[in-house]
PDB file of C-alpha atoms in Angstrom:
ATOM      1  CA  MET A   1      -9.495  -3.796 -33.155  1.00  0.00           C
ATOM      2  CA  LYS A   2     -11.441  -0.285 -32.029  1.00  0.00           C
ATOM      3  CA  GLN A   3      -8.150   1.461 -33.903  1.00  0.00           C
ATOM      4  CA  LEU A   4      -8.736  -0.128 -36.874  1.00  0.00           C
ATOM      5  CA  ALA A   5     -12.577   0.129 -36.733  1.00  0.00           C
ATOM      6  CA  GLU A   6     -11.724   4.198 -36.563  1.00  0.00           C
ATOM      7  CA  SER A   7      -9.144   4.024 -39.216  1.00  0.00           C
ATOM      8  CA  SER A   8     -11.445   1.587 -41.700  1.00  0.00           C
ATOM      9  CA  GLU A   9     -15.022   1.966 -40.486  1.00  0.00           C
ATOM     10  CA  VAL A  10     -15.263  -2.044 -39.980  1.00  0.00           C
ATOM     11  CA  ASP A  11     -18.056  -2.883 -37.315  1.00  0.00           C
ATOM     12  CA  VAL A  12     -16.017  -5.070 -34.681  1.00  0.00           C
ATOM     13  CA  SER A  13     -18.201  -4.276 -31.797  1.00  0.00           C
ATOM     14  CA  LYS A  14     -19.515  -7.440 -31.172  1.00  0.00           C
ATOM     15  CA  ALA A  15     -15.478  -9.123 -31.242  1.00  0.00           C
ATOM     16  CA  VAL A  16     -14.267  -6.319 -29.353  1.00  0.00           C
ATOM     17  CA  LYS A  17     -16.775  -6.803 -26.367  1.00  0.00           C
ATOM     18  CA  ALA A  18     -16.237 -10.580 -26.777  1.00  0.00           C
ATOM     19  CA  LEU A  19     -12.565  -9.716 -25.478  1.00  0.00           C
ATOM     20  CA  GLU A  20     -13.088  -7.226 -22.686  1.00  0.00           C
ATOM     21  CA  THR A  21     -15.660  -9.669 -21.430  1.00  0.00           C
ATOM     22  CA  LYS A  22     -12.472 -12.251 -22.142  1.00  0.00           C
ATOM     23  CA  ILE A  23     -10.074 -10.343 -19.855  1.00  0.00           C
ATOM     24  CA  GLN A  24     -12.724  -9.174 -17.186  1.00  0.00           C
ATOM     25  CA  LYS A  25     -12.853 -13.136 -16.853  1.00  0.00           C
ATOM     26  CA  LEU A  26      -9.371 -13.721 -17.184  1.00  0.00           C
ATOM     27  CA  LYS A  27      -8.396 -11.024 -14.768  1.00  0.00           C
ATOM     28  CA  VAL A  28     -11.211 -12.337 -12.028  1.00  0.00           C
ATOM     29  CA  ASP A  29      -9.600 -15.917 -12.238  1.00  0.00           C
ATOM     30  CA  THR A  30      -6.081 -14.455 -12.016  1.00  0.00           C
ATOM     31  CA  TYR A  31      -6.893 -12.435  -8.977  1.00  0.00           C
ATOM     32  CA  LYS A  32      -8.550 -15.109  -7.040  1.00  0.00           C
ATOM     33  CA  ASN A  33      -6.067 -18.301  -7.479  1.00  0.00           C
ATOM     34  CA  LEU A  34      -3.001 -15.435  -6.319  1.00  0.00           C
ATOM     35  CA  THR A  35      -0.219 -17.312  -4.555  1.00  0.00           C
ATOM     36  CA  ARG A  36       0.315 -16.333  -1.038  1.00  0.00           C
ATOM     37  CA  TRP A  37       4.096 -14.882  -2.420  1.00  0.00           C
ATOM     38  CA  GLN A  38       1.946 -12.679  -4.959  1.00  0.00           C
ATOM     39  CA  ARG A  39      -0.670 -11.028  -1.921  1.00  0.00           C
ATOM     40  CA  VAL A  40       2.714 -10.313  -0.432  1.00  0.00           C
ATOM     41  CA  GLN A  41       3.661  -8.456  -3.750  1.00  0.00           C
ATOM     42  CA  LEU A  42       0.658  -6.953  -3.994  1.00  0.00           C
ATOM     43  CA  SER A  43       0.464  -5.328  -0.455  1.00  0.00           C
ATOM     44  CA  ARG A  44       4.059  -3.806  -0.915  1.00  0.00           C
ATOM     45  CA  HIS A  45       2.369  -2.385  -4.504  1.00  0.00           C
ATOM     46  CA  GLU A  46       4.484   1.330  -4.750  1.00  0.00           C
ATOM     47  CA  GLU A  47       0.281   2.625  -5.538  1.00  0.00           C
ATOM     48  CA  ARG A  48      -0.934   1.101  -2.904  1.00  0.00           C
ATOM     49  CA  PRO A  49      -2.500   3.388   0.038  1.00  0.00           C
ATOM     50  CA  TYR A  50      -1.328   4.314   3.068  1.00  0.00           C
ATOM     51  CA  THR A  51      -2.336   5.635   6.259  1.00  0.00           C
ATOM     52  CA  LEU A  52      -2.263   9.325   5.637  1.00  0.00           C
ATOM     53  CA  ASP A  53      -4.128   8.629   2.418  1.00  0.00           C
ATOM     54  CA  TYR A  54      -6.934   6.088   3.808  1.00  0.00           C
ATOM     55  CA  ILE A  55      -7.306   9.569   7.370  1.00  0.00           C
ATOM     56  CA  TYR A  56      -7.387  12.712   4.589  1.00  0.00           C
ATOM     57  CA  ASN A  57      -9.512  10.896   2.263  1.00  0.00           C
ATOM     58  CA  MET A  58     -12.374   8.995   4.661  1.00  0.00           C
ATOM     59  CA  THR A  59     -12.012  12.646   7.174  1.00  0.00           C
ATOM     60  CA  ASP A  60     -13.177  16.114   7.097  1.00  0.00           C
ATOM     61  CA  ASP A  61     -11.018  17.366   9.341  1.00  0.00           C
ATOM     62  CA  PHE A  62      -8.058  15.585  10.918  1.00  0.00           C
ATOM     63  CA  VAL A  63      -5.731  16.892  12.911  1.00  0.00           C
ATOM     64  CA  GLU A  64      -1.928  15.282  13.570  1.00  0.00           C
ATOM     65  CA  ILE A  65      -0.952  14.601  17.262  1.00  0.00           C
ATOM     66  CA  HIS A  66       2.477  15.231  17.363  1.00  0.00           C
ATOM     67  CA  GLY A  67       5.313  13.479  20.356  1.00  0.00           C
ATOM     68  CA  ASP A  68       5.712  10.990  22.807  1.00  0.00           C
ATOM     69  CA  ARG A  69       6.400  13.736  25.413  1.00  0.00           C
ATOM     70  CA  THR A  70       9.508  11.648  26.203  1.00  0.00           C
ATOM     71  CA  VAL A  71      11.851  11.426  23.300  1.00  0.00           C
ATOM     72  CA  LYS A  72      10.840  12.599  20.121  1.00  0.00           C
ATOM     73  CA  ASP A  73       8.369  12.863  17.740  1.00  0.00           C
ATOM     74  CA  ASP A  74       8.373   9.125  15.479  1.00  0.00           C
ATOM     75  CA  LYS A  75       7.567   9.864  11.592  1.00  0.00           C
ATOM     76  CA  ALA A  76       6.921   6.254  11.005  1.00  0.00           C
ATOM     77  CA  MET A  77       4.117   6.418  13.594  1.00  0.00           C
ATOM     78  CA  VAL A  78       1.187   8.718  13.001  1.00  0.00           C
ATOM     79  CA  GLY A  79      -2.337   9.783  14.283  1.00  0.00           C
ATOM     80  CA  GLY A  80      -4.415  12.280  15.697  1.00  0.00           C
ATOM     81  CA  PHE A  81      -8.254  13.162  15.503  1.00  0.00           C
ATOM     82  CA  GLY A  82     -10.393  13.337  12.417  1.00  0.00           C
ATOM     83  CA  THR A  83     -14.509  12.926  11.779  1.00  0.00           C
ATOM     84  CA  LEU A  84     -16.532  10.482   9.710  1.00  0.00           C
ATOM     85  CA  ASN A  85     -19.592  11.695   9.365  1.00  0.00           C
ATOM     86  CA  GLY A  86     -20.242  13.560  12.550  1.00  0.00           C
ATOM     87  CA  GLN A  87     -18.206  11.065  14.294  1.00  0.00           C
ATOM     88  CA  SER A  88     -15.163  11.974  16.202  1.00  0.00           C
ATOM     89  CA  VAL A  89     -12.623   9.368  15.863  1.00  0.00           C
ATOM     90  CA  MET A  90      -8.618   8.421  16.928  1.00  0.00           C
ATOM     91  CA  PHE A  91      -6.848   7.224  14.357  1.00  0.00           C
ATOM     92  CA  VAL A  92      -2.910   6.018  14.600  1.00  0.00           C
ATOM     93  CA  GLY A  93      -0.952   3.760  11.951  1.00  0.00           C
ATOM     94  CA  GLN A  94       2.421   3.597  10.715  1.00  0.00           C
ATOM     95  CA  GLN A  95       3.213   5.738   7.583  1.00  0.00           C
ATOM     96  CA  LYS A  96       5.789   5.141   4.411  1.00  0.00           C
ATOM     97  CA  GLY A  97       7.302   7.062   2.362  1.00  0.00           C
ATOM     98  CA  ARG A  98       6.535   6.868  -1.638  1.00  0.00           C
ATOM     99  CA  ASN A  99       9.815   8.097  -2.238  1.00  0.00           C
ATOM    100  CA  THR A 100      13.391   7.843  -1.527  1.00  0.00           C
ATOM    101  CA  LYS A 101      13.529  10.922   1.003  1.00  0.00           C
ATOM    102  CA  GLN A 102      10.525  10.383   2.577  1.00  0.00           C
ATOM    103  CA  ARG A 103      10.756   6.926   3.192  1.00  0.00           C
ATOM    104  CA  GLN A 104      14.024   7.756   5.222  1.00  0.00           C
ATOM    105  CA  MET A 105      12.020  10.194   6.792  1.00  0.00           C
ATOM    106  CA  ARG A 106       9.644   7.456   7.669  1.00  0.00           C
ATOM    107  CA  ASN A 107      11.969   5.200   8.076  1.00  0.00           C
ATOM    108  CA  PHE A 108       9.900   2.843   5.854  1.00  0.00           C
ATOM    109  CA  GLY A 109       7.430   2.604   7.844  1.00  0.00           C
ATOM    110  CA  MET A 110       9.047   1.052  11.229  1.00  0.00           C
ATOM    111  CA  ALA A 111       8.691   2.340  13.993  1.00  0.00           C
ATOM    112  CA  ASN A 112      10.820   3.193  17.384  1.00  0.00           C
ATOM    113  CA  PRO A 113       9.922   2.772  20.803  1.00  0.00           C
ATOM    114  CA  GLU A 114       8.810   6.811  20.675  1.00  0.00           C
ATOM    115  CA  GLY A 115       6.350   6.078  17.846  1.00  0.00           C
ATOM    116  CA  TYR A 116       5.160   3.248  20.258  1.00  0.00           C
ATOM    117  CA  ARG A 117       4.710   5.014  23.350  1.00  0.00           C
ATOM    118  CA  LYS A 118       3.354   8.522  21.383  1.00  0.00           C
ATOM    119  CA  ALA A 119       0.595   6.099  19.760  1.00  0.00           C
ATOM    120  CA  LEU A 120      -0.605   4.513  23.920  1.00  0.00           C
ATOM    121  CA  ARG A 121      -0.574   8.646  24.002  1.00  0.00           C
ATOM    122  CA  LEU A 122      -3.114   8.821  21.560  1.00  0.00           C
ATOM    123  CA  PHE A 123      -4.825   6.005  22.514  1.00  0.00           C
ATOM    124  CA  LYS A 124      -5.593   7.230  26.168  1.00  0.00           C
ATOM    125  CA  MET A 125      -6.195  10.768  25.074  1.00  0.00           C
ATOM    126  CA  ALA A 126      -8.923   8.613  23.186  1.00  0.00           C
ATOM    127  CA  GLU A 127     -10.159   6.862  26.266  1.00  0.00           C
ATOM    128  CA  LYS A 128      -9.827  10.415  28.167  1.00  0.00           C
ATOM    129  CA  PHE A 129     -12.850  12.510  25.468  1.00  0.00           C
ATOM    130  CA  GLY A 130     -14.666   8.871  24.846  1.00  0.00           C
ATOM    131  CA  ARG A 131     -13.456   8.668  21.341  1.00  0.00           C
ATOM    132  CA  PRO A 132     -13.151   5.091  19.454  1.00  0.00           C
ATOM    133  CA  ILE A 133      -9.843   4.267  17.799  1.00  0.00           C
ATOM    134  CA  VAL A 134      -9.220   3.140  14.940  1.00  0.00           C
ATOM    135  CA  THR A 135      -5.662   1.655  14.097  1.00  0.00           C
ATOM    136  CA  LEU A 136      -4.279   1.401  10.570  1.00  0.00           C
ATOM    137  CA  ILE A 137      -1.595  -1.507   9.875  1.00  0.00           C
ATOM    138  CA  ASP A 138       1.550  -1.296   7.903  1.00  0.00           C
ATOM    139  CA  THR A 139       4.815  -2.170   8.585  1.00  0.00           C
ATOM    140  CA  PRO A 140       7.538  -4.774   7.921  1.00  0.00           C
ATOM    141  CA  GLY A 141       8.460  -4.792  11.744  1.00  0.00           C
ATOM    142  CA  ALA A 142       9.333  -2.773  14.589  1.00  0.00           C
ATOM    143  CA  PHE A 143      12.576  -1.001  13.876  1.00  0.00           C
ATOM    144  CA  PRO A 144      15.671  -3.339  14.794  1.00  0.00           C
ATOM    145  CA  GLY A 145      17.948  -1.273  15.388  1.00  0.00           C
ATOM    146  CA  LEU A 146      20.397  -0.693  18.482  1.00  0.00           C
ATOM    147  CA  GLU A 147      19.615   2.883  19.672  1.00  0.00           C
ATOM    148  CA  ALA A 148      15.315   1.353  19.738  1.00  0.00           C
ATOM    149  CA  GLU A 149      16.299  -1.361  21.757  1.00  0.00           C
ATOM    150  CA  GLU A 150      18.352   0.458  23.694  1.00  0.00           C
ATOM    151  CA  ARG A 151      15.157   2.904  24.513  1.00  0.00           C
ATOM    152  CA  GLY A 152      12.962  -0.500  25.177  1.00  0.00           C
ATOM    153  CA  GLN A 153      11.606  -1.502  21.847  1.00  0.00           C
ATOM    154  CA  GLY A 154      10.240  -4.469  24.034  1.00  0.00           C
ATOM    155  CA  GLU A 155       9.063  -2.731  26.655  1.00  0.00           C
ATOM    156  CA  ALA A 156       7.369  -0.291  24.586  1.00  0.00           C
ATOM    157  CA  ILE A 157       5.398  -2.676  22.364  1.00  0.00           C
ATOM    158  CA  ALA A 158       4.589  -4.891  25.556  1.00  0.00           C
ATOM    159  CA  ARG A 159       3.096  -1.880  27.217  1.00  0.00           C
ATOM    160  CA  ASN A 160       1.372  -1.526  24.475  1.00  0.00           C
ATOM    161  CA  ILE A 161      -0.448  -4.769  23.798  1.00  0.00           C
ATOM    162  CA  LYS A 162      -1.154  -4.749  27.734  1.00  0.00           C
ATOM    163  CA  GLU A 163      -2.865  -1.566  27.793  1.00  0.00           C
ATOM    164  CA  MET A 164      -4.878  -1.883  24.624  1.00  0.00           C
ATOM    165  CA  PHE A 165      -6.477  -5.179  26.404  1.00  0.00           C
ATOM    166  CA  MET A 166      -7.761  -2.626  29.243  1.00  0.00           C
ATOM    167  CA  LEU A 167      -9.626   0.483  26.863  1.00  0.00           C
ATOM    168  CA  LYS A 168     -12.493   1.327  27.756  1.00  0.00           C
ATOM    169  CA  VAL A 169     -13.322   2.738  24.576  1.00  0.00           C
ATOM    170  CA  PRO A 170     -14.579   0.771  20.978  1.00  0.00           C
ATOM    171  CA  VAL A 171     -10.795  -0.128  19.285  1.00  0.00           C
ATOM    172  CA  ILE A 172     -11.372  -1.348  15.573  1.00  0.00           C
ATOM    173  CA  CYS A 173      -7.423  -2.431  13.967  1.00  0.00           C
ATOM    174  CA  ILE A 174      -7.030  -2.811  10.022  1.00  0.00           C
ATOM    175  CA  ILE A 175      -3.933  -4.256   8.390  1.00  0.00           C
ATOM    176  CA  ILE A 176      -4.027  -1.979   5.249  1.00  0.00           C
ATOM    177  CA  GLY A 177      -0.524  -3.256   3.582  1.00  0.00           C
ATOM    178  CA  GLU A 178       2.256  -5.357   5.582  1.00  0.00           C
ATOM    179  CA  GLY A 179       1.680  -6.660   8.887  1.00  0.00           C
ATOM    180  CA  ALA A 180       4.895  -7.906  10.540  1.00  0.00           C
ATOM    181  CA  SER A 181       5.719  -9.172  13.987  1.00  0.00           C
ATOM    182  CA  GLY A 182       5.007  -7.056  17.300  1.00  0.00           C
ATOM    183  CA  GLY A 183       5.518  -4.122  15.401  1.00  0.00           C
ATOM    184  CA  ALA A 184       2.349  -5.167  14.057  1.00  0.00           C
ATOM    185  CA  LEU A 185       1.093  -6.427  16.933  1.00  0.00           C
ATOM    186  CA  GLY A 186       1.938  -2.796  18.874  1.00  0.00           C
ATOM    187  CA  ILE A 187      -1.133  -1.940  17.582  1.00  0.00           C
ATOM    188  CA  ALA A 188      -3.393  -4.368  17.123  1.00  0.00           C
ATOM    189  CA  ILE A 189      -5.214  -5.320  19.808  1.00  0.00           C
ATOM    190  CA  GLY A 190      -8.836  -4.541  19.773  1.00  0.00           C
ATOM    191  CA  ASP A 191     -12.356  -5.485  19.392  1.00  0.00           C
ATOM    192  CA  ARG A 192     -12.074  -5.856  15.851  1.00  0.00           C
ATOM    193  CA  VAL A 193      -9.123  -6.643  14.044  1.00  0.00           C
ATOM    194  CA  LEU A 194      -9.741  -6.977  10.083  1.00  0.00           C
ATOM    195  CA  MET A 195      -7.776  -6.922   7.463  1.00  0.00           C
ATOM    196  CA  MET A 196      -8.085  -5.608   3.783  1.00  0.00           C
ATOM    197  CA  GLU A 197      -8.308  -8.784   1.119  1.00  0.00           C
ATOM    198  CA  ASN A 198      -4.423  -8.271  -0.559  1.00  0.00           C
ATOM    199  CA  THR A 199      -2.489  -7.873   3.040  1.00  0.00           C
ATOM    200  CA  TRP A 200      -0.645 -10.007   5.166  1.00  0.00           C
ATOM    201  CA  TYR A 201      -0.330 -10.605   8.923  1.00  0.00           C
ATOM    202  CA  SER A 202       2.085 -12.831  10.283  1.00  0.00           C
ATOM    203  CA  VAL A 203       5.163 -12.992  13.158  1.00  0.00           C
ATOM    204  CA  ILE A 204       7.616 -12.752  10.136  1.00  0.00           C
ATOM    205  CA  SER A 205       7.922 -11.586   6.890  1.00  0.00           C
ATOM    206  CA  PRO A 206       9.017 -14.389   4.437  1.00  0.00           C
ATOM    207  CA  GLU A 207      12.551 -12.874   3.097  1.00  0.00           C
ATOM    208  CA  SER A 208      13.392 -13.008   6.955  1.00  0.00           C
ATOM    209  CA  CYS A 209      11.924 -16.555   7.425  1.00  0.00           C
ATOM    210  CA  SER A 210      13.899 -18.106   4.409  1.00  0.00           C
ATOM    211  CA  SER A 211      16.935 -16.195   5.615  1.00  0.00           C
ATOM    212  CA  ILE A 212      16.722 -17.464   9.082  1.00  0.00           C
ATOM    213  CA  LEU A 213      15.695 -21.038   7.385  1.00  0.00           C
ATOM    214  CA  TRP A 214      17.514 -21.869   4.590  1.00  0.00           C
ATOM    215  CA  ARG A 215      20.360 -19.147   4.659  1.00  0.00           C
ATOM    216  CA  SER A 216      19.192 -16.915   1.627  1.00  0.00           C
ATOM    217  CA  TRP A 217      16.151 -14.751   0.436  1.00  0.00           C
ATOM    218  CA  ASP A 218      15.829 -17.166  -2.674  1.00  0.00           C
ATOM    219  CA  TYR A 219      13.124 -19.585  -0.387  1.00  0.00           C
ATOM    220  CA  LYS A 220      11.029 -16.691   0.476  1.00  0.00           C
ATOM    221  CA  GLU A 221       7.738 -18.171  -1.691  1.00  0.00           C
ATOM    222  CA  GLN A 222       8.054 -21.444  -0.303  1.00  0.00           C
ATOM    223  CA  ALA A 223       8.227 -19.031   3.289  1.00  0.00           C
ATOM    224  CA  ALA A 224       5.265 -17.669   1.890  1.00  0.00           C
ATOM    225  CA  GLU A 225       3.236 -20.660   1.515  1.00  0.00           C
ATOM    226  CA  ALA A 226       4.299 -22.269   4.692  1.00  0.00           C
ATOM    227  CA  LEU A 227       3.892 -18.854   7.055  1.00  0.00           C
ATOM    228  CA  LYS A 228      -0.031 -18.723   5.986  1.00  0.00           C
ATOM    229  CA  LEU A 229      -0.104 -15.466   6.082  1.00  0.00           C
ATOM    230  CA  THR A 230      -2.643 -14.124   4.188  1.00  0.00           C
ATOM    231  CA  ALA A 231      -6.257 -12.735   5.240  1.00  0.00           C
ATOM    232  CA  THR A 232      -8.293 -15.551   4.108  1.00  0.00           C
ATOM    233  CA  ASP A 233      -5.178 -17.899   6.417  1.00  0.00           C
ATOM    234  CA  MET A 234      -6.141 -15.807   9.316  1.00  0.00           C
ATOM    235  CA  GLN A 235      -9.443 -15.448   9.320  1.00  0.00           C
ATOM    236  CA  GLY A 236      -9.249 -19.463   9.432  1.00  0.00           C
ATOM    237  CA  PHE A 237      -7.631 -19.670  12.026  1.00  0.00           C
ATOM    238  CA  GLY A 238      -9.558 -17.598  13.875  1.00  0.00           C
ATOM    239  CA  LEU A 239      -7.419 -14.670  14.200  1.00  0.00           C
ATOM    240  CA  ILE A 240      -9.456 -11.669  12.983  1.00  0.00           C
ATOM    241  CA  ASP A 241     -13.062 -10.905  12.571  1.00  0.00           C
ATOM    242  CA  GLY A 242     -13.720 -10.461   9.190  1.00  0.00           C
ATOM    243  CA  ILE A 243     -11.971  -9.289   5.638  1.00  0.00           C
ATOM    244  CA  ILE A 244     -12.798  -6.391   4.108  1.00  0.00           C
ATOM    245  CA  GLU A 245     -12.669  -6.422   0.048  1.00  0.00           C
ATOM    246  CA  GLU A 246     -10.691  -4.584  -2.924  1.00  0.00           C
ATOM    247  CA  PRO A 247     -11.331  -3.527  -5.884  1.00  0.00           C
ATOM    248  CA  LEU A 248      -9.883  -6.171  -8.882  1.00  0.00           C
ATOM    249  CA  GLY A 249      -6.273  -6.058  -8.896  1.00  0.00           C
ATOM    250  CA  GLY A 250      -5.815  -3.886  -5.701  1.00  0.00           C
ATOM    251  CA  ALA A 251      -6.983  -0.975  -3.433  1.00  0.00           C
ATOM    252  CA  HIS A 252      -4.425   0.991  -5.982  1.00  0.00           C
ATOM    253  CA  ARG A 253      -6.457   0.093  -8.790  1.00  0.00           C
ATOM    254  CA  ASP A 254      -9.480   2.776  -7.656  1.00  0.00           C
ATOM    255  CA  PRO A 255      -8.588   4.227  -4.635  1.00  0.00           C
ATOM    256  CA  ASP A 256     -11.854   6.618  -4.259  1.00  0.00           C
ATOM    257  CA  TRP A 257     -13.788   2.913  -3.816  1.00  0.00           C
ATOM    258  CA  MET A 258     -11.344   1.600  -0.820  1.00  0.00           C
ATOM    259  CA  TYR A 259     -11.595   5.131   1.216  1.00  0.00           C
ATOM    260  CA  LYS A 260     -15.727   5.109   0.351  1.00  0.00           C
ATOM    261  CA  ASN A 261     -15.739   1.040   1.300  1.00  0.00           C
ATOM    262  CA  LEU A 262     -13.263   1.471   4.250  1.00  0.00           C
ATOM    263  CA  LYS A 263     -15.273   4.834   5.734  1.00  0.00           C
ATOM    264  CA  GLU A 264     -18.512   2.843   5.818  1.00  0.00           C
ATOM    265  CA  ARG A 265     -16.851  -0.291   7.804  1.00  0.00           C
ATOM    266  CA  ILE A 266     -15.324   1.111  10.906  1.00  0.00           C
ATOM    267  CA  LEU A 267     -18.609   3.391  11.207  1.00  0.00           C
ATOM    268  CA  SER A 268     -20.938  -0.067  10.665  1.00  0.00           C
ATOM    269  CA  GLU A 269     -18.364  -1.358  13.859  1.00  0.00           C
ATOM    270  CA  ILE A 270     -17.904   1.679  15.572  1.00  0.00           C
ATOM    271  CA  GLU A 271     -22.143   1.426  15.820  1.00  0.00           C
ATOM    272  CA  THR A 272     -22.438  -2.001  16.684  1.00  0.00           C
ATOM    273  CA  LEU A 273     -19.253  -1.924  19.129  1.00  0.00           C
ATOM    274  CA  SER A 274     -20.734   1.778  20.992  1.00  0.00           C
ATOM    275  CA  ALA A 275     -23.985  -0.380  21.809  1.00  0.00           C
ATOM    276  CA  MET A 276     -21.825  -2.316  24.251  1.00  0.00           C
ATOM    277  CA  SER A 277     -20.852  -1.511  28.082  1.00  0.00           C
ATOM    278  CA  SER A 278     -17.056  -0.512  27.894  1.00  0.00           C
ATOM    279  CA  SER A 279     -17.075  -4.002  30.519  1.00  0.00           C
ATOM    280  CA  GLU A 280     -18.669  -5.534  28.047  1.00  0.00           C
ATOM    281  CA  ARG A 281     -16.204  -4.503  25.732  1.00  0.00           C
ATOM    282  CA  ILE A 282     -13.011  -5.181  27.426  1.00  0.00           C
ATOM    283  CA  ASN A 283     -14.147  -8.872  28.235  1.00  0.00           C
ATOM    284  CA  THR A 284     -14.722  -9.630  25.164  1.00  0.00           C
ATOM    285  CA  ARG A 285     -11.378  -8.459  24.392  1.00  0.00           C
ATOM    286  CA  ILE A 286      -9.825 -10.371  26.614  1.00  0.00           C
ATOM    287  CA  ASP A 287     -11.827 -13.427  25.495  1.00  0.00           C
ATOM    288  CA  LYS A 288     -11.229 -13.553  22.504  1.00  0.00           C
ATOM    289  CA  PHE A 289      -7.283 -13.035  22.768  1.00  0.00           C
ATOM    290  CA  SER A 290      -7.195 -15.859  25.350  1.00  0.00           C
ATOM    291  CA  ASN A 291      -9.047 -17.882  23.068  1.00  0.00           C
ATOM    292  CA  MET A 292      -6.271 -17.967  20.087  1.00  0.00           C
ATOM    293  CA  GLY A 293      -4.142 -21.270  19.067  1.00  0.00           C
ATOM    294  CA  GLU A 294      -4.238 -24.550  20.165  1.00  0.00           C
ATOM    295  CA  VAL A 295      -2.977 -26.750  22.598  1.00  0.00           C
ATOM    296  CA  VAL A 296      -1.822 -30.183  22.166  1.00  0.00           C
ATOM    297  CA  GLU A 297      -1.025 -32.775  24.846  1.00  0.00           C
TER     298      GLU A 297
END
């Protein structure tokens, strides 16, 4: 209609405006009523910002720290110090790749034991210097390979969970994409656990759940519904502390707005948590996770 108006000099501005309003309303209605499986797909969108995208766009002087001082540097787990409006923060998170070469290097965001041990080393470093910790979670799970199990995958994740409960500095954990199984939980014990609007958090992915229960991936949509893995579900169960709003259509639609919104939320949470004593934060953290779930006798 706009092209027609330009070529014929006919005034159709009212009709164009009415259509644009209708399109916007349809978008709002569509994204407000996405199924759980559609949320999973949106969390995996190839243009969605990853951990390093958030870190580099939120901080002024990020310095990445490498290695676990035991085996090697796991490229699937990244971390280091960065400054948010003058506040020094330790960032740790899983990093995926944009193309085939990067995905291989980052192991599709699936960390090995040395990745979780690197994360723990950075947590302890932040604690030593009294700096708050922010973890950005985006992983389809910890790497399930034989070599990972040989190097103690389960022990590394379990140790992280135990140690994170006792960290004396504020800890904020944010699911920015996929939050699957122990791979996510290994860096997700914090004073605040937040989820972005179009993310998921569960003990297993819908595809893996479908393959176990039905011996096929064809039932992944039913599995997603049964798992109740969206941010709204998690908040309803009391398993997270809040949901971070995304632009209409997902974080990739307006990354700059998303970086700004997330940065403001992190600074607000740090300010609130810093007002508490370390012992108060630790006790509150332990009580929060201890009270999760229901026991039926």
